XYZ file of C-alpha atoms in Angstrom:
381
model
C -18.214 8.905 30.136
C -14.387 8.021 29.433
C -13.225 5.050 31.502
C -9.592 4.107 32.014
C -9.102 1.973 28.673
C -10.965 4.951 26.611
C -8.362 6.931 28.127
C -5.210 4.932 27.175
C -6.670 4.709 23.840
C -6.711 8.428 23.935
C -3.061 8.550 24.933
C -2.103 6.360 21.890
C -4.471 8.625 20.102
C -2.479 11.692 21.000
C 0.527 10.085 19.533
C -1.324 9.857 16.265
C -2.086 12.673 14.022
C -3.695 13.512 10.794
C -1.518 12.459 8.215
C -1.330 12.415 4.342
C 0.123 9.125 4.055
C -1.494 6.360 6.765
C 0.548 3.763 7.895
C 0.122 0.592 9.990
C 2.077 -2.263 10.963
C 2.202 -5.555 12.540
C 5.285 -8.149 13.937
C 5.400 -11.727 12.502
C 7.992 -14.232 13.083
C 10.681 -14.489 10.944
C 13.227 -12.081 9.083
C 10.828 -11.444 6.167
C 9.615 -7.812 5.698
C 6.679 -6.437 3.919
C 5.528 -2.786 2.917
C 1.840 -2.469 1.311
C 1.495 0.894 -0.162
C -2.326 1.534 -1.038
C -2.756 4.551 -3.869
C -6.467 5.313 -2.690
C -8.628 7.435 -5.561
C -7.970 4.863 -8.330
C -4.154 5.757 -9.616
C -4.201 5.947 -13.709
C -2.159 3.055 -14.326
C -1.789 4.239 -17.878
C 0.100 7.195 -16.648
C 1.959 5.308 -14.447
C 3.599 3.624 -17.074
C 2.509 4.770 -20.582
C 1.872 2.454 -23.184
C 4.057 4.861 -25.773
C 3.882 1.727 -28.630
C 0.175 1.156 -28.671
C -0.967 3.980 -31.360
C -4.187 3.908 -29.792
C -3.040 5.215 -26.679
C -0.693 8.161 -28.512
C -4.234 8.827 -30.223
C -6.401 8.715 -26.950
C -3.783 10.820 -24.945
C -2.082 12.928 -27.899
C -2.098 15.971 -25.763
C -0.675 14.672 -23.072
C 2.506 13.263 -24.701
C 4.884 15.384 -24.008
C 4.924 14.628 -20.742
C 6.947 11.512 -21.534
C 9.454 13.176 -24.172
C 12.219 12.181 -21.691
C 10.481 9.712 -19.716
C 12.515 6.699 -19.051
C 11.678 3.609 -20.805
C 11.125 0.855 -19.110
C 11.115 -1.611 -22.546
C 9.883 -1.102 -25.883
C 6.268 -0.295 -25.165
C 6.120 1.294 -21.917
C 7.648 4.477 -20.278
C 7.524 5.740 -16.561
C 6.244 8.482 -15.104
C 9.301 11.367 -15.621
C 8.379 12.233 -11.507
C 9.144 8.322 -10.697
C 13.271 8.613 -10.683
C 13.728 6.417 -7.448
C 11.540 4.107 -8.797
C 13.309 3.990 -12.060
C 16.397 3.441 -10.740
C 15.332 0.595 -8.429
C 14.106 -0.575 -11.873
C 17.175 -0.102 -13.515
C 19.079 -2.258 -10.456
C 16.222 -5.027 -11.350
C 14.760 -4.282 -7.911
C 10.992 -3.167 -9.004
C 8.533 -5.092 -11.346
C 5.751 -3.278 -12.690
C 2.720 -5.379 -14.032
C 0.236 -3.953 -15.901
C -3.505 -4.358 -17.200
C -4.047 -6.052 -13.156
C -7.306 -5.468 -11.575
C -9.227 -6.795 -8.705
C -12.540 -8.771 -9.504
C -14.419 -5.253 -8.935
C -16.314 -4.281 -12.020
C -18.131 -1.304 -11.303
C -17.040 1.983 -10.712
C -17.858 3.020 -6.734
C -14.456 4.092 -4.892
C -16.144 2.699 -1.935
C -17.197 -0.872 -3.185
C -14.106 -0.944 -4.662
C -11.416 -0.277 -1.620
C -13.445 -2.398 0.474
C -13.230 -5.243 -1.792
C -9.262 -4.514 -2.010
C -9.070 -4.573 1.644
C -11.237 -7.325 2.736
C -10.585 -9.422 -0.175
C -14.493 -10.694 -0.572
C -16.312 -11.390 -3.670
C -18.876 -8.559 -3.049
C -18.269 -5.451 -1.029
C -19.358 -5.490 2.355
C -19.859 -8.940 2.901
C -16.600 -9.264 5.218
C -15.603 -7.703 8.166
C -11.850 -8.775 8.239
C -9.078 -7.850 6.090
C -7.035 -9.679 3.083
C -3.400 -8.601 5.209
C -4.769 -9.718 8.945
C -5.419 -12.899 7.609
C -2.503 -13.013 6.139
C -0.601 -12.517 9.034
C -2.911 -15.556 10.551
C -0.519 -17.788 8.167
C 2.632 -16.774 9.569
C 3.735 -19.182 12.390
C 5.238 -17.958 15.453
C 3.600 -14.737 15.973
C 4.904 -12.913 18.990
C 3.035 -10.199 19.693
C -0.055 -7.873 18.940
C 0.228 -6.178 15.699
C 0.437 -2.274 15.736
C -0.833 0.255 13.388
C 0.597 3.802 12.300
C -2.435 5.285 11.481
C -5.562 7.674 13.061
C -7.755 4.622 12.187
C -6.505 0.989 11.590
C -6.921 -0.082 8.030
C -10.044 -2.395 7.113
C -7.153 -4.904 5.597
C -5.396 -5.517 8.819
C -8.492 -5.660 10.813
C -9.624 -9.128 12.145
C -9.218 -11.685 14.755
C -5.219 -11.356 14.786
C -3.973 -8.524 17.064
C -3.500 -5.084 15.522
C -3.150 -1.508 16.942
C -1.850 2.060 15.695
C 0.310 4.778 16.306
C 1.803 7.851 13.827
C 3.513 11.099 15.553
C 1.210 13.759 16.572
C 1.800 18.141 16.721
C 0.029 17.758 20.396
C 1.958 18.775 23.452
C 3.746 15.450 24.754
C 2.972 14.246 28.357
C 5.212 15.601 31.194
C 7.953 12.860 32.565
C 5.879 13.012 35.902
C 2.704 11.504 34.203
C 4.622 9.490 32.280
C 6.126 7.821 35.568
C 2.949 7.412 37.281
C 1.245 5.693 34.676
C 2.950 2.141 35.120
C 1.856 1.671 38.915
C -1.377 2.865 37.410
C -2.110 0.330 35.116
C -0.030 -2.419 36.765
C -3.340 -3.843 38.095
C -4.563 -4.510 34.915
C -2.394 -6.997 32.672
C -3.913 -5.586 29.449
C -4.108 -2.309 29.983
C 0.073 -2.296 31.520
C 0.771 -4.589 28.187
C -1.025 -1.855 25.850
C 1.195 0.335 27.659
C 4.216 -1.039 27.522
C 4.022 -1.732 23.616
C 3.132 1.785 23.146
C 6.189 2.830 24.780
C 8.425 0.286 22.875
C 6.727 1.029 19.660
C 7.020 4.833 20.279
C 11.008 4.149 21.059
C 11.206 2.601 17.917
C 9.575 5.002 15.377
C 11.838 7.706 16.501
C 9.795 10.102 15.519
C 10.493 13.034 17.642
C 11.622 14.911 14.466
C 8.219 14.569 12.765
C 5.051 16.302 14.177
C 3.127 14.378 11.098
C 3.058 11.763 8.461
C 2.117 14.753 5.630
C 5.342 14.634 4.356
C 6.203 11.752 2.399
C 10.118 11.538 2.816
C 9.089 11.249 6.549
C 6.214 8.588 5.990
C 9.222 6.399 4.328
C 12.005 7.173 7.073
C 9.208 5.680 9.808
C 8.310 3.284 7.554
C 11.863 1.985 7.675
C 12.362 2.552 10.961
C 9.820 0.306 11.919
C 10.920 -2.339 9.719
C 14.474 -2.501 9.744
C 14.523 -2.552 14.146
C 15.160 -5.792 14.773
C 12.446 -5.708 17.591
C 9.978 -3.586 15.256
C 7.470 -4.635 12.810
C 7.327 -6.997 9.894
C 4.376 -6.114 8.067
C 3.660 -2.178 7.443
C 0.872 -0.852 5.910
C 0.287 2.511 4.348
C -2.415 4.663 3.120
C -1.544 7.256 0.151
C -4.572 9.155 -0.555
C -5.743 11.598 -3.506
C -5.319 9.483 -7.170
C -9.143 10.614 -7.654
C -7.951 12.581 -10.891
C -11.312 13.800 -12.546
C -9.850 17.323 -13.126
C -6.357 18.901 -14.243
C -4.579 15.355 -13.628
C -1.273 16.238 -15.080
C -0.309 18.589 -11.987
C -2.027 16.092 -9.759
C -0.167 13.225 -10.749
C 2.962 15.204 -10.862
C 2.786 15.846 -7.215
C 1.077 12.475 -6.087
C 3.927 10.640 -7.909
C 6.838 12.791 -6.789
C 5.547 12.489 -2.884
C 5.499 8.831 -3.596
C 9.078 8.458 -5.217
C 10.117 10.316 -2.017
C 8.473 8.249 0.029
C 10.378 5.579 -1.843
C 13.682 7.341 -1.629
C 13.500 7.741 2.051
C 12.237 3.905 2.661
C 14.876 2.628 0.316
C 17.838 4.866 2.370
C 15.988 4.132 5.769
C 15.863 0.318 5.439
C 19.398 -0.359 4.612
C 20.671 -4.054 4.241
C 16.945 -5.292 5.471
C 15.739 -4.080 1.968
C 17.313 -7.763 0.750
C 14.486 -9.188 3.081
C 11.537 -6.694 2.164
C 8.950 -6.700 -0.406
C 7.150 -3.480 -1.146
C 3.839 -4.002 -2.897
C 2.024 -1.055 -4.543
C -1.765 -1.278 -5.153
C -4.851 0.495 -6.015
C -8.867 0.239 -5.977
C -9.244 0.286 -10.122
C -8.029 2.637 -12.941
C -9.173 5.313 -15.192
C -10.405 5.486 -18.550
C -8.200 5.594 -21.430
C -9.996 8.899 -23.178
C -8.993 12.301 -21.495
C -12.314 13.913 -20.103
C -13.827 17.715 -20.439
C -11.790 18.647 -17.449
C -8.490 17.589 -18.570
C -8.519 14.603 -16.222
C -9.946 10.839 -16.210
C -12.624 9.282 -14.761
C -12.971 6.043 -12.770
C -12.170 2.580 -15.481
C -11.020 -0.662 -14.631
C -7.765 -1.927 -15.467
C -4.435 -0.399 -13.771
C -1.132 -1.001 -12.832
C 0.852 -2.075 -9.691
C 4.450 -2.041 -8.255
C 6.452 -4.871 -6.518
C 9.960 -3.682 -4.733
C 12.375 -5.271 -3.236
C 15.553 -6.925 -3.098
C 14.087 -10.183 -3.627
C 11.911 -8.870 -6.497
C 12.561 -10.145 -10.254
C 12.270 -6.684 -11.354
C 13.579 -4.823 -14.466
C 10.504 -5.715 -16.407
C 7.453 -5.222 -17.147
C 4.567 -7.913 -16.482
C 1.673 -7.778 -18.886
C -0.602 -9.673 -21.119
C -1.087 -6.609 -22.991
C -4.816 -6.093 -24.384
C -4.539 -3.170 -26.495
C -6.055 0.298 -26.244
C -8.037 0.248 -29.497
C -11.216 0.854 -29.188
C -12.716 -2.864 -30.280
C -9.940 -4.073 -27.076
C -11.143 -1.977 -24.484
C -13.364 -3.043 -21.353
C -16.832 -1.755 -21.917
C -15.723 0.164 -24.821
C -13.642 2.979 -22.347
C -11.330 1.310 -19.908
C -8.191 -0.495 -20.079
C -8.974 -4.312 -19.780
C -7.546 -6.563 -17.015
C -6.079 -9.581 -17.878
C -4.274 -10.384 -14.683
C -6.009 -10.780 -11.400
C -4.759 -8.282 -8.429
C -6.153 -11.546 -6.109
C -3.735 -13.593 -8.160
C -0.791 -11.095 -8.019
C -1.175 -10.481 -4.119
C -0.941 -14.116 -3.288
C 1.813 -15.333 -5.450
C 3.747 -12.580 -3.982
C 3.136 -12.873 -0.695
C 3.444 -16.530 -0.434
C 6.632 -16.618 -2.802
C 8.366 -13.721 -0.519
C 7.103 -15.660 2.718
C 8.098 -19.211 1.552
C 4.296 -19.888 2.049
C 2.102 -22.620 -0.119
C 0.273 -20.415 -2.839
C -2.441 -22.231 -3.082
C -3.285 -22.352 0.921
C -2.313 -18.292 0.615
C -5.043 -17.770 -1.954
C -7.877 -19.328 -0.226
C -7.160 -17.784 2.992
C -6.408 -14.509 1.723
C -9.576 -14.288 -1.058
C -12.114 -17.074 -0.179
C -13.810 -18.291 -3.314
C -11.231 -17.171 -5.954
C -10.432 -19.723 -8.047
C -7.640 -17.516 -10.117
C -4.148 -19.474 -9.706
C -1.461 -17.376 -7.921
C 0.779 -15.524 -10.117
C 4.378 -17.457 -10.419
C 7.890 -15.798 -11.055
C 7.705 -12.904 -9.156
C 10.021 -13.515 -6.531
C 14.026 -15.074 -6.448
């Protein structure tokens, strides 16, 4: 049976559409902004930033080295994937920090378990039902309104006791003006429904998504994220899923497309957010890495260590942050993976605490209960 609340939820869903990237946002106090991008499927960090100076890498990936013939060099060891032109430009301007050999505490090879730990911040898969980003919202004093999510479903990272909802453009026909005019009267007697309706209308106005029918195009997703964060009445925290990074076969072509899409999203976001970039942190993470060796279908399999990106006007960028473990056979995790030397939980805690001027240890305890890693320092100016 469909009741009025379900119908309102349905009307919000009508504004949503299936999309490649899925986005979620939440309003908090203060001028600082946060965009969290999750590359789902386990991004090959060794492809994102290739350690060309490591002889073992050159031996293991010999038949793919031509990819990096003209790739921009990040430093004396690493080269950026050539599809990441905008990311490289931001790196050159000191607004992008590449973090390598990083991983959560997860050490198995299940996407489902790894994504669950990435989003919940739990010690074991499925032990928690709330997300680390929702708990982070609780640390921001002065939250004024429910969080909003741009997605077909609320991401696990934003689920929890702090309010959040969803929104996305749609290909479905828009409701008539007459219906829209009548709905406020219909909901007037129910404060909760009336508030939700008002919030939905305000969100739609900020999104200004009449020129978009979905978020399937990466540049549209970046533009919409920028609109949401740049508007003074808009969101302060945005989360977006970037799907499709599981590269078991034909990795070269697949990653060329994925990195091009990511770079286009970042270009649109940077252009759209304008001067607010100076108050914005973009955190790009994935659930785990890939094997060093190429498999029999010209791909790589589930691994452990990967790479993360921090971008924004206040990021201490233009450098690679890594305690590089090496890729010789004796230096690999379980003889096959890049060995992690940095905790992703510590990286996230350090970055969020510094950007929002919070106590780093408090952030670590709230986002990742039970962890003893020291939050990473020196990430934000």
